[in-house]
Tab-separated table of N, CA, C and O in Angstrom:
chain	number	residue	atom	x	y	z
J	1	UNK	N	-19.028	-0.906	-15.646
J	1	UNK	CA	-17.658	-0.903	-16.108
J	1	UNK	C	-17.362	-2.258	-16.745
J	1	UNK	O	-17.425	-3.281	-16.077
J	2	UNK	N	-17.006	-2.190	-18.003
J	2	UNK	CA	-16.800	-3.420	-18.753
J	2	UNK	C	-15.365	-3.915	-18.738
J	2	UNK	O	-15.118	-5.082	-18.980
J	3	UNK	N	-14.426	-3.024	-18.487
J	3	UNK	CA	-13.021	-3.408	-18.522
J	3	UNK	C	-12.516	-3.721	-17.120
J	3	UNK	O	-12.975	-3.128	-16.144
J	4	UNK	N	-11.539	-4.638	-17.023
J	4	UNK	CA	-10.984	-4.930	-15.698
J	4	UNK	C	-10.226	-3.722	-15.135
J	4	UNK	O	-9.723	-2.885	-15.885
J	5	UNK	N	-10.175	-3.649	-13.836
J	5	UNK	CA	-9.476	-2.538	-13.176
J	5	UNK	C	-7.979	-2.619	-13.447
J	5	UNK	O	-7.403	-3.696	-13.541
J	6	UNK	N	-7.371	-1.456	-13.577
J	6	UNK	CA	-5.915	-1.357	-13.718
J	6	UNK	C	-5.329	-1.003	-12.362
J	6	UNK	O	-5.953	-0.284	-11.581
J	7	UNK	N	-4.127	-1.463	-12.121
J	7	UNK	CA	-3.437	-1.109	-10.882
J	7	UNK	C	-2.294	-0.166	-11.208
J	7	UNK	O	-1.401	-0.507	-11.981
J	8	UNK	N	-2.361	1.024	-10.637
J	8	UNK	CA	-1.294	2.007	-10.764
J	8	UNK	C	-0.578	2.043	-9.426
J	8	UNK	O	-1.209	1.956	-8.371
J	9	UNK	N	0.753	2.194	-9.442
J	9	UNK	CA	1.486	2.257	-8.172
J	9	UNK	C	1.885	3.697	-7.866
J	9	UNK	O	2.123	4.507	-8.767
J	10	UNK	N	1.932	3.985	-6.591
J	10	UNK	CA	2.236	5.328	-6.117
J	10	UNK	C	3.274	5.224	-5.011
J	10	UNK	O	3.060	4.519	-4.022
J	11	UNK	N	4.406	5.877	-5.193
J	11	UNK	CA	5.451	5.918	-4.172
J	11	UNK	C	5.557	7.337	-3.643
J	11	UNK	O	5.589	8.297	-4.422
J	12	UNK	N	5.613	7.462	-2.335
J	12	UNK	CA	5.692	8.770	-1.691
J	12	UNK	C	6.927	8.799	-0.798
J	12	UNK	O	7.151	7.875	-0.014
J	13	UNK	N	7.720	9.856	-0.923
J	13	UNK	CA	8.889	10.039	-0.064
J	13	UNK	C	8.836	11.445	0.528
J	13	UNK	O	8.587	12.414	-0.192
J	14	UNK	N	9.048	11.549	1.819
J	14	UNK	CA	9.088	12.843	2.499
J	14	UNK	C	10.405	12.924	3.246
J	14	UNK	O	10.724	12.046	4.046
J	15	UNK	N	11.170	13.963	2.966
J	15	UNK	CA	12.475	14.168	3.609
J	15	UNK	C	12.425	15.460	4.415
J	15	UNK	O	12.132	16.520	3.875
J	16	UNK	N	12.737	15.347	5.696
J	16	UNK	CA	12.749	16.523	6.569
J	16	UNK	C	14.187	16.972	6.785
J	16	UNK	O	15.010	16.212	7.280
J	17	UNK	N	14.482	18.195	6.390
J	17	UNK	CA	15.787	18.786	6.646
J	17	UNK	C	15.661	19.801	7.765
J	17	UNK	O	14.570	20.027	8.295
J	18	UNK	N	16.755	20.440	8.133
J	18	UNK	CA	16.693	21.403	9.225
J	18	UNK	C	15.854	22.645	8.894
J	18	UNK	O	15.222	23.217	9.777
J	19	UNK	N	15.834	23.035	7.610
J	19	UNK	CA	15.124	24.260	7.216
J	19	UNK	C	13.951	24.035	6.277
J	19	UNK	O	13.134	24.933	6.096
J	20	UNK	N	13.889	22.859	5.665
J	20	UNK	CA	12.817	22.623	4.713
J	20	UNK	C	12.446	21.140	4.666
J	20	UNK	O	13.226	20.282	5.057
J	21	UNK	N	11.274	20.908	4.149
J	21	UNK	CA	10.786	19.544	3.938
J	21	UNK	C	10.506	19.389	2.448
J	21	UNK	O	9.961	20.290	1.806
J	22	UNK	N	10.908	18.242	1.916
J	22	UNK	CA	10.722	17.949	0.487
J	22	UNK	C	9.906	16.674	0.366
J	22	UNK	O	10.203	15.671	1.025
J	23	UNK	N	8.875	16.714	-0.478
J	23	UNK	CA	8.069	15.531	-0.751
J	23	UNK	C	8.107	15.238	-2.242
J	23	UNK	O	8.121	16.161	-3.066
J	24	UNK	N	8.147	13.954	-2.568
J	24	UNK	CA	8.097	13.545	-3.966
J	24	UNK	C	7.120	12.384	-4.091
J	24	UNK	O	7.132	11.455	-3.285
J	25	UNK	N	6.281	12.475	-5.116
J	25	UNK	CA	5.331	11.417	-5.438
J	25	UNK	C	5.679	10.897	-6.828
J	25	UNK	O	5.853	11.684	-7.761
J	26	UNK	N	5.799	9.581	-6.969
J	26	UNK	CA	6.037	8.969	-8.269
J	26	UNK	C	4.869	8.033	-8.554
J	26	UNK	O	4.561	7.152	-7.756
J	27	UNK	N	4.220	8.258	-9.692
J	27	UNK	CA	3.078	7.462	-10.121
J	27	UNK	C	3.494	6.654	-11.342
J	27	UNK	O	4.022	7.216	-12.309
J	28	UNK	N	3.261	5.339	-11.298
J	28	UNK	CA	3.615	4.459	-12.415
J	28	UNK	C	2.344	3.791	-12.942
J	28	UNK	O	1.563	3.254	-12.161
J	29	UNK	N	2.195	3.810	-14.266
J	29	UNK	CA	1.037	3.191	-14.899
J	29	UNK	C	1.359	1.746	-15.268
J	29	UNK	O	2.538	1.377	-15.360
J	30	UNK	N	0.347	0.934	-15.537
J	30	UNK	CA	0.600	-0.441	-15.963
J	30	UNK	C	1.377	-0.524	-17.278
J	30	UNK	O	2.072	-1.497	-17.529
J	31	UNK	N	1.262	0.523	-18.103
J	31	UNK	CA	1.989	0.543	-19.384
J	31	UNK	C	3.445	0.955	-19.233
J	31	UNK	O	4.185	0.986	-20.198
J	32	UNK	N	3.854	1.341	-18.038
J	32	UNK	CA	5.237	1.728	-17.799
J	32	UNK	C	5.506	3.220	-17.828
J	32	UNK	O	6.648	3.637	-17.712
J	33	UNK	N	4.463	4.035	-17.986
J	33	UNK	CA	4.664	5.480	-17.920
J	33	UNK	C	4.887	5.884	-16.469
J	33	UNK	O	4.341	5.274	-15.546
J	34	UNK	N	5.675	6.898	-16.293
J	34	UNK	CA	5.986	7.389	-14.945
J	34	UNK	C	5.783	8.892	-14.881
J	34	UNK	O	6.218	9.622	-15.766
J	35	UNK	N	5.097	9.325	-13.837
J	35	UNK	CA	4.848	10.745	-13.612
J	35	UNK	C	5.348	11.078	-12.208
J	35	UNK	O	5.285	10.243	-11.310
J	36	UNK	N	5.827	12.297	-12.035
J	36	UNK	CA	6.405	12.668	-10.751
J	36	UNK	C	5.988	14.081	-10.357
J	36	UNK	O	5.869	14.963	-11.206
J	37	UNK	N	5.768	14.271	-9.078
J	37	UNK	CA	5.472	15.592	-8.542
J	37	UNK	C	6.356	15.864	-7.333
J	37	UNK	O	6.630	14.965	-6.544
J	38	UNK	N	6.823	17.095	-7.200
J	38	UNK	CA	7.703	17.482	-6.102
J	38	UNK	C	7.116	18.706	-5.412
J	38	UNK	O	6.591	19.607	-6.063
J	39	UNK	N	7.205	18.720	-4.094
J	39	UNK	CA	6.742	19.861	-3.323
J	39	UNK	C	7.704	20.181	-2.193
J	39	UNK	O	8.296	19.280	-1.604
J	40	UNK	N	7.865	21.456	-1.916
J	40	UNK	CA	8.753	21.911	-0.839
J	40	UNK	C	7.968	22.747	0.153
J	40	UNK	O	6.992	23.400	-0.205
J	41	UNK	N	8.423	22.736	1.393
J	41	UNK	CA	7.824	23.587	2.419
J	41	UNK	C	8.931	24.054	3.357
J	41	UNK	O	9.799	23.264	3.755
J	42	UNK	N	8.912	25.339	3.676
J	42	UNK	CA	9.836	25.883	4.667
J	42	UNK	C	9.453	25.301	6.020
J	42	UNK	O	8.282	25.231	6.364
J	43	UNK	N	10.433	24.878	6.765
J	43	UNK	CA	10.145	24.237	8.040
J	43	UNK	C	10.372	25.201	9.189
J	43	UNK	O	11.473	25.394	9.666
J	44	UNK	N	9.297	25.820	9.650
J	44	UNK	CA	9.400	26.728	10.789
J	44	UNK	C	8.611	26.201	11.984
J	44	UNK	O	8.648	26.790	13.051
J	45	UNK	N	7.892	25.099	11.780
J	45	UNK	CA	7.084	24.513	12.846
J	45	UNK	C	7.311	23.016	12.914
J	45	UNK	O	8.342	22.515	12.480
J	46	UNK	N	6.341	22.298	13.422
J	46	UNK	CA	6.476	20.842	13.542
J	46	UNK	C	6.649	20.160	12.186
J	46	UNK	O	6.046	20.570	11.186
J	47	UNK	N	7.476	19.112	12.179
J	47	UNK	CA	7.762	18.381	10.943
J	47	UNK	C	6.507	17.843	10.258
J	47	UNK	O	6.402	17.921	9.029
J	48	UNK	N	5.527	17.294	10.988
J	48	UNK	CA	4.348	16.775	10.285
J	48	UNK	C	3.595	17.840	9.489
J	48	UNK	O	3.117	17.571	8.386
J	49	UNK	N	3.510	19.053	10.013
J	49	UNK	CA	2.800	20.121	9.298
J	49	UNK	C	3.538	20.469	8.015
J	49	UNK	O	2.926	20.606	6.946
J	50	UNK	N	4.846	20.596	8.076
J	50	UNK	CA	5.637	20.863	6.872
J	50	UNK	C	5.497	19.702	5.890
J	50	UNK	O	5.440	19.916	4.673
J	51	UNK	N	5.425	18.485	6.405
J	51	UNK	CA	5.242	17.317	5.540
J	51	UNK	C	3.917	17.360	4.806
J	51	UNK	O	3.840	17.062	3.615
J	52	UNK	N	2.846	17.723	5.501
J	52	UNK	CA	1.536	17.833	4.867
J	52	UNK	C	1.564	18.870	3.749
J	52	UNK	O	1.024	18.647	2.667
J	53	UNK	N	2.168	20.010	4.036
J	53	UNK	CA	2.225	21.081	3.049
J	53	UNK	C	3.066	20.671	1.845
J	53	UNK	O	2.657	20.867	0.692
J	54	UNK	N	4.231	20.088	2.086
J	54	UNK	CA	5.095	19.652	0.989
J	54	UNK	C	4.405	18.574	0.160
J	54	UNK	O	4.464	18.587	-1.075
J	55	UNK	N	3.712	17.662	0.817
J	55	UNK	CA	3.013	16.603	0.101
J	55	UNK	C	1.844	17.157	-0.712
J	55	UNK	O	1.610	16.752	-1.850
J	56	UNK	N	1.121	18.115	-0.162
J	56	UNK	CA	0.043	18.763	-0.919
J	56	UNK	C	0.573	19.455	-2.157
J	56	UNK	O	-0.033	19.382	-3.237
J	57	UNK	N	1.717	20.096	-2.030
J	57	UNK	CA	2.330	20.763	-3.185
J	57	UNK	C	2.814	19.744	-4.207
J	57	UNK	O	2.725	19.972	-5.424
J	58	UNK	N	3.339	18.612	-3.740
J	58	UNK	CA	3.768	17.552	-4.658
J	58	UNK	C	2.569	16.976	-5.409
J	58	UNK	O	2.645	16.696	-6.609
J	59	UNK	N	1.441	16.822	-4.720
J	59	UNK	CA	0.225	16.332	-5.381
J	59	UNK	C	-0.254	17.318	-6.437
J	59	UNK	O	-0.678	16.920	-7.528
J	60	UNK	N	-0.176	18.596	-6.132
J	60	UNK	CA	-0.566	19.627	-7.094
J	60	UNK	C	0.343	19.581	-8.320
J	60	UNK	O	-0.123	19.667	-9.461
J	61	UNK	N	1.635	19.422	-8.087
J	61	UNK	CA	2.604	19.326	-9.175
J	61	UNK	C	2.321	18.085	-10.026
J	61	UNK	O	2.343	18.145	-11.266
J	62	UNK	N	2.029	16.967	-9.378
J	62	UNK	CA	1.699	15.732	-10.092
J	62	UNK	C	0.425	15.908	-10.907
J	62	UNK	O	0.341	15.471	-12.062
J	63	UNK	N	-0.562	16.568	-10.351
J	63	UNK	CA	-1.814	16.827	-11.064
J	63	UNK	C	-1.553	17.616	-12.338
J	63	UNK	O	-2.073	17.276	-13.415
J	64	UNK	N	-0.737	18.648	-12.244
J	64	UNK	CA	-0.406	19.452	-13.424
J	64	UNK	C	0.274	18.599	-14.489
J	64	UNK	O	-0.018	18.730	-15.678
J	65	UNK	N	1.177	17.717	-14.071
J	65	UNK	CA	1.883	16.864	-15.024
J	65	UNK	C	0.913	15.902	-15.721
J	65	UNK	O	0.995	15.682	-16.927
J	66	UNK	N	-0.025	15.324	-14.961
J	66	UNK	CA	-1.001	14.408	-15.547
J	66	UNK	C	-1.926	15.118	-16.536
J	66	UNK	O	-2.208	14.604	-17.625
J	67	UNK	N	-2.391	16.296	-16.171
J	67	UNK	CA	-3.276	17.059	-17.062
J	67	UNK	C	-2.520	17.448	-18.339
J	67	UNK	O	-3.057	17.366	-19.446
J	68	UNK	N	-1.278	17.846	-18.195
J	68	UNK	CA	-0.467	18.201	-19.365
J	68	UNK	C	-0.268	16.991	-20.281
J	68	UNK	O	-0.375	17.101	-21.505
J	69	UNK	N	0.007	15.823	-19.703
J	69	UNK	CA	0.185	14.609	-20.506
J	69	UNK	C	-1.107	14.244	-21.229
J	69	UNK	O	-1.089	13.873	-22.411
J	70	UNK	N	-2.230	14.345	-20.530
J	70	UNK	CA	-3.518	14.041	-21.160
J	70	UNK	C	-3.810	15.009	-22.298
J	70	UNK	O	-4.278	14.599	-23.380
J	71	UNK	N	-3.523	16.276	-22.099
J	71	UNK	CA	-3.746	17.285	-23.135
J	71	UNK	C	-2.889	16.999	-24.360
J	71	UNK	O	-3.366	17.063	-25.494
J	72	UNK	N	-1.643	16.667	-24.140
J	72	UNK	CA	-0.732	16.351	-25.243
J	72	UNK	C	-1.229	15.147	-26.031
J	72	UNK	O	-1.232	15.153	-27.269
J	73	UNK	N	-1.670	14.100	-25.318
J	73	UNK	CA	-2.186	12.893	-25.975
J	73	UNK	C	-3.446	13.213	-26.789
J	73	UNK	O	-3.608	12.745	-27.911
J	74	UNK	N	-4.347	13.998	-26.212
J	74	UNK	CA	-5.584	14.353	-26.918
J	74	UNK	C	-5.302	15.191	-28.153
J	74	UNK	O	-5.919	14.995	-29.211
J	75	UNK	N	-4.367	16.127	-28.040
J	75	UNK	CA	-4.016	16.960	-29.191
J	75	UNK	C	-3.397	16.127	-30.306
J	75	UNK	O	-3.688	16.329	-31.484
J	76	UNK	N	-2.555	15.173	-29.943
J	76	UNK	CA	-1.932	14.302	-30.947
J	76	UNK	C	-2.981	13.429	-31.624
J	76	UNK	O	-2.951	13.237	-32.850
J	77	UNK	N	-3.931	12.923	-30.852
J	77	UNK	CA	-5.001	12.102	-31.413
J	77	UNK	C	-5.884	12.931	-32.347
J	77	UNK	O	-6.251	12.488	-33.438
J	78	UNK	N	-6.212	14.133	-31.940
J	78	UNK	CA	-7.042	15.004	-32.772
J	78	UNK	C	-6.314	15.382	-34.061
J	78	UNK	O	-6.918	15.417	-35.126
J	79	UNK	N	-5.027	15.642	-33.993
J	79	UNK	CA	-4.255	15.986	-35.181
J	79	UNK	C	-4.242	14.825	-36.162
J	79	UNK	O	-4.328	15.025	-37.380
J	80	UNK	N	-4.161	13.603	-35.631
J	80	UNK	CA	-4.188	12.421	-36.491
J	80	UNK	C	-5.520	12.256	-37.205
J	80	UNK	O	-5.587	11.832	-38.352
J	81	UNK	N	-6.585	12.625	-36.546
J	81	UNK	CA	-7.905	12.522	-37.164
J	81	UNK	C	-8.079	13.532	-38.289
J	81	UNK	O	-8.747	13.263	-39.270
J	82	UNK	N	-7.471	14.702	-38.151
J	82	UNK	CA	-7.598	15.731	-39.187
J	82	UNK	C	-6.802	15.361	-40.429
J	82	UNK	O	-7.124	15.791	-41.516
J	83	UNK	N	-5.742	14.579	-40.277
J	83	UNK	CA	-4.897	14.217	-41.402
J	83	UNK	C	-5.562	13.170	-42.299
J	83	UNK	O	-5.220	13.043	-43.445
J	84	UNK	N	-6.462	12.381	-41.761
J	84	UNK	CA	-7.052	11.292	-42.559
J	84	UNK	C	-8.196	11.746	-43.417
J	84	UNK	O	-8.730	12.778	-43.359
C-alpha cells in the first residue's frame, strides 16, 4: 500500500423504546461526505437482542447507501470518459 491510511469516523446510536428499538449509524469520510443507515426492530424480548437486530439492519441500510454512491460515482466517471 503506497498511500497513507485514511481515517473515517463512525457514530452509532441505539434508542430503546417500549415497543421498538431504533439504531442509526453515521459514517463520515475525510473529504466530508456523510452516509447514514437506520434500522428498526420490534421489541418483544430483551433490549440487547433488539439492539443487535436494529444495528444489523442499520448496517445493511448503510451498505446499500455506500454501494449506491459508489455506483453513481463510477457511472459519472464512465460517462465522462465516453464524452472525450
